[in-house]
Amino acid sequence: MRTDRARPGHAVLALLAVVLLGYAPAALTAPAAEQPKRGGVIRIGLPTDPGGIDPHILTTGQDHRVVAWEIFEQLFTTDAGTKIIPMLAEGYTLSRDRRVYTFRLRQGITFHNGKEMTSEDVLASLHRWVAVGGRMGNLVKLVADTRTPESWLRAADRYTVQVTLTKPSVALLQGLSTIRQGAYIVPKEIIDKYGTRRITEWGDNIGTGPFRLVSWTKDQSIRLARYEGYKPRSDAPVGYGGARVPYVDVIEFLVIPDPAVRAAELEVGKIHILSQGPVSALKRLQQNPNLVFVKGAPSWYDHIYFNLRNGVFAEPRDRAMKLRQAVLAAINVREVAQVSYGDPALYRLDPGYMWKETLWWTDACKEFYNQASPAKAKKLLQEAGYRGEKIRFRTSGDRAELLVFTEAVTRQLKEIGMNVEIAAMDYGSYTKAWFAPTGWELSALQATFRDDPILLPFWASSDIFARPTREQMPHLYEQETRLITEDDLDKRRTILAEMQCTFYKEALHIRLADAFEVRFASRVLRNFKNTPEIFLWNVWLRQ
Amino acid sequence: MRTFLIRRLASMLGVLAVVAIATFLIIFLAPGDPAVLMLGDQADQESVARLHREMGLDRPLLVRLVLWFAQLVRGDLGRSIYHGEPVLRMVLSRVEPSLLVALLGTGLAVVLGVPLGVLAATRRAAVTDRLIMAGSVLGLSVPSFWMALNLILLFSVYLRWTPVSGYVPVAQDPWETLRALILPCVSVGITQAAWLARVTRSAMLEVLLQEYVRTARSKGLRERVVLTRHALRNVLLPVVTVTGIVMITLFSSAVIIEVIFGLPGIGRLVTDSVLRRDYPVIQGSILFVAVCFAFINLLVDLAYVYLDPRVHYA
């Protein structure tokens, strides 16, 4: 057994990334020397009610995470540069063959129902997390025998958990720390009650986090209160990790569907944080001395899927590749982004499939990004012998941001002579169409911020958007398997750069610009950080 | 009268059954999948299938229809797929804000629209008439969402007199309820008042040309008595009909106003549920609105008897 708690290599890389990329979440709203104060209510405007916050299941978006994130915790979390650091775990050891992880739990941690967290809760939580599926859980299934809890999990004692994999993989640690569909720890009795069904009674959302859920009026408000039994870690706060101290008494999430009205509520001081605000209010809010523009990391990037299983972009292989390359060559990303977001403060051009704010960022094969070369595109079309076959471009009509970039890209493709036809559907119908293997050639979507490349939704093993079969493109599956099973950070970074280059060279996907949401915070909030995910521990109110 | 009531109630049941079946079929013929909507771009076949089983969506359409009707007979509207709560509880919790917007909005429309309509009719072709009619065209043309946003900007953001959005139940603080409802009711009331003013004016003009009005005037009655006793009562029939429509429209379809002001009303429940493909809530709330619609129509019909002695229901 060797101790592998704080890999020095990781720390150096994290530091390097921060220094080189100039990104570190800063406290936006407080002088460094200010004394924290307890008390008060923080209010946040949400566009929609998240419905439920079962931490193992739902992923629909920020509205779900921003609430769940204050209530539930994981064994691990990440620092600002997405390096994995312990949270509910003290640390871990890894066996020599890199298959057996032994996690030591922090002692004296209680759930919001007062019960102490022990190995049995962790075992039940980890098994449910994998059993309910989801991208992360499914990756763990590839590297562990998860048929029963006993086949991969063991409680060595009350505070020690052992996890056995069938082969070395980074998927486990990544899953234990990732925010979306991560392995959050909930009491065993809740899992006994629900099994793999969604937690539907709001009172059953019990975690170990700094705030507990006290009321939920559907489609109106969600109220959290400081958990008085919370024991912060003793190490200094860093990124999402270290000591989490709940200073405010109450966090209230108010459902305010209209973005202009959410902005108005921020201006009159009813809410303290505005997320997903209207672009039209950007300038006005920027001029307000009581507010600060929270530009942490991009919330998403716009991207376009090719149908790689059927149609002109799939078969015959050589011609299909030339056609895809023509599309990639034609697109002027800056123009599309300007049309979509209007203000350069809200977008950023970047070739990296992983965001600049992560340890993973690479600009490998950047020459294929934003080529904006209609001449090259036309030549490629000619070489492919394109005869004006219809390209059906699927998008959603009721998500304005998707429709706008679809239209901008369509215009550029029409200019090089492609016969593109937009098929706009309501978002509900569109999500159903994600699983359709035929009937479309291009599909528009947004990839939201992820902390590990295996979570990107467009790799070959993804179930949506007609990814190529193993027979069609075996090399993609081989690369992806290596990315999942390799557990050395440097090697994984190299594999990601390789995959990114394959995607660019073979034009398997179109990445457009990063988009920053219109997120503002009131200066009444102190020590509020500009991290990609909003969190409210360690934040206090000016009094 | 009793026979009439029994017949009307029986026909209402028939209408509701048709509404129930039509809603069920239309919803299930529409594409879209609540499971994928919940899971987002990390959806995989296995999780989707598991959620389908949990929601009962893996059963054949006919089986689901029969099960739903069996539930309905027991007075159970099912559970929301999205929120996990009983549909009836969700619908009932949305009645208060919708009902108050409908009542106060309609009240404002009647108080403003009817007198202005009468005034315009009595000053036909004069400056007052033209001003009122121009105002009503403007009131009808200005979209209520635009008016709502401007009212918020003026009264909530600049003057800070009213809250921007949100709702406080009457039981909690009636004064705050009223404050929260002022702007929404004005936003919808103005448009409806403009419509009522036009309806009242044209009905009044027609009545004023009737012989009994001429007779009343020739008897030497004062103009006010002619208008209120003889003309207005006859104008009320079309006005009551329109008021009924206004009320049910505001109750069930003031979606945009509910979204802008963050009011948890019926209209928002229906549209949110459609976007989420929350089938049980869509079915339940549409059925509920249909029941309300039928009852308000019945009340309007009964009001005819009271307002016009010539109307009889055998």
XYZ file of N, CA, C and O in Angstrom, chain B residues 6-132:
508
model
N -80.434 20.324 -13.573
C -80.033 18.907 -13.652
C -79.497 18.593 -15.045
O -78.462 17.954 -15.211
N -80.218 19.133 -16.060
C -79.790 18.861 -17.425
C -78.412 19.463 -17.698
O -77.542 18.848 -18.309
N -78.226 20.697 -17.196
C -76.936 21.357 -17.422
C -75.789 20.611 -16.730
O -74.719 20.421 -17.287
N -76.060 20.167 -15.492
C -75.006 19.458 -14.758
C -74.661 18.134 -15.453
O -73.503 17.748 -15.537
N -75.715 17.454 -15.970
C -75.477 16.185 -16.657
C -74.652 16.416 -17.918
O -73.695 15.680 -18.205
N -75.009 17.488 -18.655
C -74.251 17.742 -19.887
C -72.826 18.151 -19.561
O -71.890 17.878 -20.313
N -72.638 18.799 -18.393
C -71.287 19.170 -17.976
C -70.413 17.933 -17.808
O -69.250 17.914 -18.213
N -70.994 16.886 -17.217
C -70.229 15.649 -17.021
C -69.750 15.092 -18.368
O -68.612 14.656 -18.505
N -70.677 15.138 -19.336
C -70.323 14.666 -20.679
C -69.178 15.471 -21.259
O -68.196 14.919 -21.778
N -69.295 16.804 -21.131
C -68.248 17.688 -21.667
C -66.909 17.374 -20.991
O -65.865 17.253 -21.650
N -66.945 17.197 -19.671
C -65.703 16.941 -18.944
C -65.071 15.610 -19.365
O -63.851 15.509 -19.460
N -65.911 14.605 -19.622
C -65.370 13.317 -20.065
C -64.659 13.477 -21.406
O -63.564 12.954 -21.613
N -65.300 14.258 -22.304
C -64.675 14.493 -23.616
C -63.350 15.255 -23.435
O -62.326 14.904 -24.031
N -63.383 16.284 -22.570
C -62.156 17.059 -22.316
C -61.059 16.139 -21.791
O -59.906 16.186 -22.233
N -61.439 15.252 -20.844
C -60.456 14.365 -20.230
C -59.795 13.473 -21.284
O -58.564 13.380 -21.352
N -60.616 12.859 -22.135
C -60.058 11.944 -23.144
C -59.220 12.714 -24.161
O -58.104 12.316 -24.509
N -59.748 13.869 -24.600
C -59.023 14.656 -25.611
C -57.673 15.111 -25.062
O -56.645 14.984 -25.735
N -57.660 15.618 -23.815
C -56.405 16.079 -23.224
C -55.401 14.932 -23.167
O -54.242 15.074 -23.550
N -55.892 13.789 -22.690
C -55.016 12.623 -22.552
C -54.361 12.261 -23.884
O -53.149 12.103 -23.978
N -55.213 12.203 -24.927
C -54.684 11.769 -26.224
C -53.749 12.809 -26.828
O -52.683 12.477 -27.338
N -54.159 14.074 -26.753
C -53.326 15.125 -27.365
C -51.947 15.139 -26.719
O -50.920 15.198 -27.393
N -51.917 15.036 -25.401
C -50.640 15.088 -24.691
C -49.747 13.921 -25.091
O -48.559 14.074 -25.344
N -50.351 12.732 -25.181
C -49.501 11.581 -25.470
C -49.126 11.465 -26.939
O -48.183 10.765 -27.286
N -49.852 12.181 -27.784
C -49.451 12.181 -29.191
C -48.332 13.197 -29.425
O -47.587 13.097 -30.378
N -48.240 14.184 -28.520
C -47.180 15.189 -28.674
C -45.846 14.546 -28.354
O -45.741 13.766 -27.421
N -44.804 14.868 -29.153
C -43.499 14.274 -28.868
C -42.892 14.885 -27.607
O -43.366 15.905 -27.109
N -41.827 14.279 -27.122
C -41.163 14.806 -25.931
C -41.156 13.768 -24.836
O -42.028 12.917 -24.788
N -40.152 13.849 -23.990
C -39.971 12.821 -22.985
C -39.534 13.466 -21.672
O -38.473 14.076 -21.599
N -40.371 13.351 -20.627
C -40.010 13.989 -19.355
C -38.706 13.446 -18.768
O -37.970 14.182 -18.120
N -38.409 12.179 -19.038
C -37.195 11.592 -18.451
C -35.949 12.256 -19.028
O -35.036 12.637 -18.298
N -35.921 12.438 -20.347
C -34.735 13.056 -20.974
C -34.634 14.520 -20.554
O -33.536 15.046 -20.343
N -35.792 15.171 -20.423
C -35.773 16.571 -19.992
C -35.125 16.703 -18.619
O -34.421 17.650 -18.333
N -35.381 15.716 -17.762
C -34.807 15.776 -16.420
C -33.312 15.463 -16.456
O -32.531 16.058 -15.735
N -32.922 14.516 -17.288
C -31.542 14.042 -17.248
C -30.575 14.922 -18.030
O -29.380 14.883 -17.798
N -31.088 15.705 -18.967
C -30.208 16.599 -19.721
C -29.263 15.830 -20.636
O -29.530 14.677 -20.983
N -28.123 16.444 -20.980
C -27.261 15.822 -21.985
C -26.421 14.688 -21.404
O -25.568 14.126 -22.078
N -26.640 14.334 -20.143
C -25.969 13.148 -19.605
C -26.919 11.958 -19.597
O -26.660 10.938 -18.952
N -28.049 12.096 -20.293
C -29.026 11.008 -20.345
C -28.421 9.794 -21.035
O -27.684 9.929 -21.997
N -28.717 8.610 -20.516
C -28.342 7.393 -21.222
C -29.565 6.482 -21.211
O -30.468 6.659 -20.392
N -29.565 5.507 -22.122
C -30.753 4.657 -22.326
C -31.215 4.029 -21.013
O -32.396 3.965 -20.724
N -30.245 3.596 -20.197
C -30.584 2.869 -18.982
C -31.320 3.777 -17.985
O -32.369 3.407 -17.443
N -30.781 4.985 -17.766
C -31.433 5.890 -16.810
C -32.802 6.289 -17.313
O -33.755 6.426 -16.539
N -32.910 6.510 -18.630
C -34.198 6.907 -19.200
C -35.217 5.783 -18.985
O -36.342 6.023 -18.532
N -34.799 4.536 -19.237
C -35.713 3.405 -19.071
C -36.130 3.273 -17.607
O -37.294 3.003 -17.298
N -35.178 3.506 -16.688
C -35.501 3.393 -15.261
C -36.533 4.441 -14.849
O -37.501 4.156 -14.160
N -36.341 5.693 -15.338
C -37.300 6.747 -15.021
C -38.661 6.451 -15.649
O -39.699 6.701 -15.044
N -38.663 5.890 -16.861
C -39.927 5.536 -17.513
C -40.691 4.541 -16.657
O -41.899 4.675 -16.465
N -39.974 3.539 -16.139
C -40.640 2.543 -15.286
C -41.215 3.225 -14.051
O -42.352 2.988 -13.658
N -40.397 4.132 -13.469
C -40.818 4.813 -12.244
C -42.066 5.665 -12.493
O -42.951 5.758 -11.661
N -42.132 6.272 -13.678
C -43.253 7.157 -13.994
C -44.431 6.400 -14.587
O -45.474 7.001 -14.864
N -44.267 5.120 -14.848
C -45.349 4.333 -15.455
C -45.489 4.585 -16.945
O -46.509 4.273 -17.551
N -44.462 5.180 -17.556
C -44.564 5.514 -18.981
C -44.206 4.328 -19.876
O -44.267 4.428 -21.090
N -43.814 3.214 -19.249
C -43.474 2.045 -20.064
C -44.716 1.221 -20.401
O -44.641 0.261 -21.149
N -45.881 1.618 -19.850
C -47.106 0.854 -20.121
C -47.772 1.345 -21.396
O -47.595 2.506 -21.779
N -48.607 0.473 -22.035
C -49.298 0.906 -23.253
C -50.271 2.056 -22.975
O -50.781 2.178 -21.851
N -50.525 2.852 -24.012
C -51.358 4.049 -23.892
C -52.730 3.728 -23.310
O -53.214 4.413 -22.403
N -53.344 2.659 -23.829
C -54.707 2.319 -23.414
C -54.737 1.959 -21.925
O -55.636 2.376 -21.192
N -53.732 1.235 -21.495
C -53.669 0.849 -20.080
C -53.577 2.099 -19.217
O -54.256 2.237 -18.199
N -52.754 3.047 -19.669
C -52.590 4.276 -18.894
C -53.891 5.069 -18.851
O -54.252 5.638 -17.825
N -54.631 5.076 -19.986
C -55.900 5.802 -20.041
C -56.893 5.194 -19.055
O -57.534 5.911 -18.281
N -56.996 3.862 -19.055
C -57.931 3.178 -18.154
C -57.536 3.439 -16.698
O -58.376 3.785 -15.860
N -56.229 3.349 -16.411
C -55.770 3.584 -15.038
C -56.096 5.003 -14.586
O -56.498 5.244 -13.458
N -55.924 5.936 -15.523
C -56.175 7.337 -15.179
C -57.649 7.564 -14.863
O -57.991 8.233 -13.892
N -58.518 6.968 -15.681
C -59.954 7.117 -15.433
C -60.346 6.465 -14.104
O -61.166 7.005 -13.358
N -59.727 5.315 -13.814
C -60.017 4.645 -12.547
C -59.629 5.565 -11.384
O -60.350 5.677 -10.388
N -58.501 6.266 -11.552
C -58.056 7.219 -10.519
C -59.053 8.364 -10.387
O -59.420 8.764 -9.293
N -59.477 8.890 -11.561
C -60.382 10.048 -11.580
C -61.664 9.749 -10.828
O -62.147 10.587 -10.059
N -62.195 8.554 -11.048
C -63.443 8.176 -10.394
C -63.269 8.224 -8.881
O -64.173 8.600 -8.145
N -62.061 7.896 -8.420
C -61.799 7.933 -6.976
C -61.421 9.349 -6.507
O -61.059 9.553 -5.353
N -61.473 10.315 -7.433
C -61.146 11.696 -7.064
C -59.646 11.931 -6.957
O -59.200 12.898 -6.351
N -58.852 11.045 -7.558
C -57.394 11.159 -7.469
C -56.865 11.588 -8.843
O -57.101 10.919 -9.841
N -56.163 12.710 -8.880
C -55.642 13.184 -10.169
C -54.216 12.679 -10.425
O -53.572 13.072 -11.378
N -53.712 11.841 -9.557
C -52.357 11.293 -9.766
C -51.289 12.155 -9.123
O -51.582 13.107 -8.395
N -50.033 11.807 -9.430
C -48.899 12.538 -8.861
C -48.077 13.199 -9.956
O -47.952 12.650 -11.041
N -47.527 14.351 -9.641
C -46.686 15.046 -10.618
C -45.412 14.244 -10.862
O -44.764 13.786 -9.926
N -45.067 14.083 -12.135
C -43.833 13.396 -12.489
C -42.629 14.223 -12.044
O -41.641 13.714 -11.570
N -42.751 15.533 -12.183
C -41.618 16.423 -11.938
C -41.427 16.696 -10.448
O -40.339 16.581 -9.919
N -42.526 17.076 -9.773
C -42.405 17.464 -8.368
C -42.631 16.310 -7.405
O -42.271 16.409 -6.232
N -43.294 15.230 -7.881
C -43.581 14.099 -7.007
C -44.740 14.352 -6.059
O -45.008 13.560 -5.178
N -45.446 15.478 -6.208
C -46.550 15.796 -5.301
C -47.887 15.398 -5.914
O -48.011 15.320 -7.135
N -48.937 15.186 -5.081
C -50.260 14.909 -5.644
C -50.746 16.089 -6.490
O -50.603 17.246 -6.078
N -51.293 15.776 -7.668
C -51.700 16.833 -8.603
C -52.788 17.717 -8.000
O -52.741 18.949 -8.114
N -53.749 17.085 -7.320
C -54.864 17.868 -6.779
C -54.341 18.917 -5.793
O -54.751 20.079 -5.835
N -53.380 18.494 -4.954
C -52.819 19.440 -3.985
C -52.125 20.586 -4.716
O -52.272 21.753 -4.344
N -51.392 20.249 -5.797
C -50.692 21.303 -6.544
C -51.673 22.277 -7.182
O -51.498 23.489 -7.113
N -52.746 21.701 -7.798
C -53.709 22.563 -8.482
C -54.408 23.466 -7.468
O -54.517 24.678 -7.662
N -54.845 22.873 -6.351
C -55.570 23.668 -5.362
C -54.690 24.773 -4.769
O -55.162 25.875 -4.491
N -53.374 24.470 -4.641
C -52.496 25.500 -4.069
C -52.321 26.672 -5.029
O -51.872 27.733 -4.627
N -52.666 26.456 -6.328
C -52.517 27.533 -7.308
C -53.791 28.344 -7.490
O -53.804 29.320 -8.235
N -54.882 27.912 -6.852
C -56.162 28.563 -7.111
C -56.185 29.991 -6.572
O -56.635 30.915 -7.246
N -55.634 30.169 -5.353
C -55.780 31.486 -4.707
C -55.233 32.655 -5.537
O -55.987 33.584 -5.833
N -53.959 32.613 -5.958
C -53.484 33.766 -6.749
C -54.240 33.940 -8.064
O -54.555 35.081 -8.448
N -54.574 32.816 -8.723
C -55.289 32.935 -10.001
C -56.672 33.532 -9.786
O -57.124 34.387 -10.548
N -57.347 33.053 -8.733
C -58.700 33.534 -8.465
C -58.666 35.026 -8.133
O -59.488 35.806 -8.612
N -57.679 35.431 -7.318
C -57.613 36.842 -6.928
C -57.283 37.724 -8.130
O -57.868 38.806 -8.287
N -56.371 37.270 -8.994
C -56.062 38.059 -10.199
C -57.334 38.165 -11.050
O -57.668 39.234 -11.562
N -58.059 37.028 -11.174
C -59.269 37.035 -11.999
C -60.312 37.969 -11.406
O -60.896 38.801 -12.118
N -60.540 37.879 -10.097
C -61.587 38.701 -9.474
C -61.220 40.185 -9.490
O -62.005 41.033 -9.930
N -59.990 40.489 -9.034
C -59.598 41.895 -8.963
C -59.420 42.484 -10.365
O -59.812 43.628 -10.624
N -58.831 41.700 -11.264
C -58.631 42.171 -12.646
C -59.970 42.420 -13.320
O -60.178 43.455 -13.965
N -60.905 41.472 -13.157
C -62.228 41.645 -13.760
C -62.940 42.831 -13.112
O -63.586 43.633 -13.785
N -62.804 42.920 -11.777
C -63.434 44.039 -11.057
C -62.947 45.361 -11.614
O -63.738 46.266 -11.929
N -61.628 45.478 -11.783
C -61.053 46.720 -12.312
C -61.575 46.980 -13.727
O -61.946 48.116 -14.072
N -61.654 45.902 -14.522
C -62.123 46.047 -15.903
C -63.569 46.538 -15.928
O -63.922 47.427 -16.714
N -64.406 46.003 -15.041
C -65.818 46.406 -15.015
C -65.951 47.848 -14.529
O -66.652 48.672 -15.136
N -65.239 48.141 -13.435
C -65.350 49.486 -12.842
C -64.882 50.551 -13.828
O -65.456 51.644 -13.926
N -63.832 50.233 -14.601
C -63.330 51.211 -15.573
C -64.100 51.142 -16.886
O -64.515 52.165 -17.442
N -64.282 49.920 -17.378
C -64.782 49.733 -18.745
C -66.246 50.095 -18.925
O -66.600 50.793 -19.894
N -67.115 49.639 -18.003
C -68.554 49.851 -18.203
C -68.931 51.342 -18.166
O -69.574 51.843 -19.099
N -68.525 52.089 -17.116
C -68.880 53.521 -17.122
C -68.311 54.263 -18.327
O -68.997 55.111 -18.922
N -67.074 53.920 -18.710
C -66.482 54.608 -19.863
C -67.263 54.277 -21.140
O -67.484 55.161 -21.985
N -67.706 53.039 -21.264
C -68.489 52.622 -22.421
C -69.818 53.378 -22.486
O -70.231 53.871 -23.546
N -70.458 53.489 -21.316
C -71.745 54.214 -21.250
C -71.531 55.679 -21.607
O -72.274 56.265 -22.417
N -70.469 56.248 -21.025
C -70.163 57.661 -21.265
C -69.922 57.908 -22.761
O -70.447 58.860 -23.343
N -69.145 57.012 -23.367
C -68.821 57.172 -24.788
C -70.096 57.094 -25.632
O -70.284 57.877 -26.581
N -70.999 56.172 -25.248
C -72.230 56.005 -26.031
C -73.120 57.240 -25.926
O -73.717 57.698 -26.914
N -73.189 57.796 -24.705
C -74.074 58.956 -24.534
C -73.493 60.219 -25.175
O -74.209 61.154 -25.467
N -72.148 60.233 -25.347
C -71.526 61.401 -26.000
C -71.096 61.015 -27.405
O -70.002 61.372 -27.830
N -71.900 60.254 -28.056
C -71.515 59.695 -29.345
C -70.971 60.754 -30.309
O -71.586 61.818 -30.448
N -69.836 60.453 -30.919
C -69.190 61.310 -31.914
C -68.620 62.600 -31.338
O -68.029 63.399 -32.058
N -68.815 62.837 -30.044
C -68.213 64.035 -29.441
C -66.767 63.734 -29.066
O -66.300 62.603 -29.221
N -66.083 64.750 -28.562
C -64.665 64.605 -28.246
C -64.461 63.507 -27.189
O -63.553 62.673 -27.297
N -65.340 63.498 -26.157
C -65.214 62.492 -25.082
C -65.230 61.085 -25.678
O -64.399 60.231 -25.340
N -66.216 60.848 -26.566
C -66.343 59.532 -27.198
C -65.055 59.160 -27.936
O -64.518 58.076 -27.780
N -64.574 60.119 -28.714
C -63.361 59.831 -29.504
C -62.168 59.544 -28.596
O -61.385 58.628 -28.859
N -62.067 60.332 -27.533
C -60.942 60.108 -26.618
C -61.035 58.731 -25.967
O -60.045 57.992 -25.902
N -62.242 58.383 -25.514
C -62.406 57.086 -24.841
C -62.122 55.945 -25.817
O -61.427 54.977 -25.486
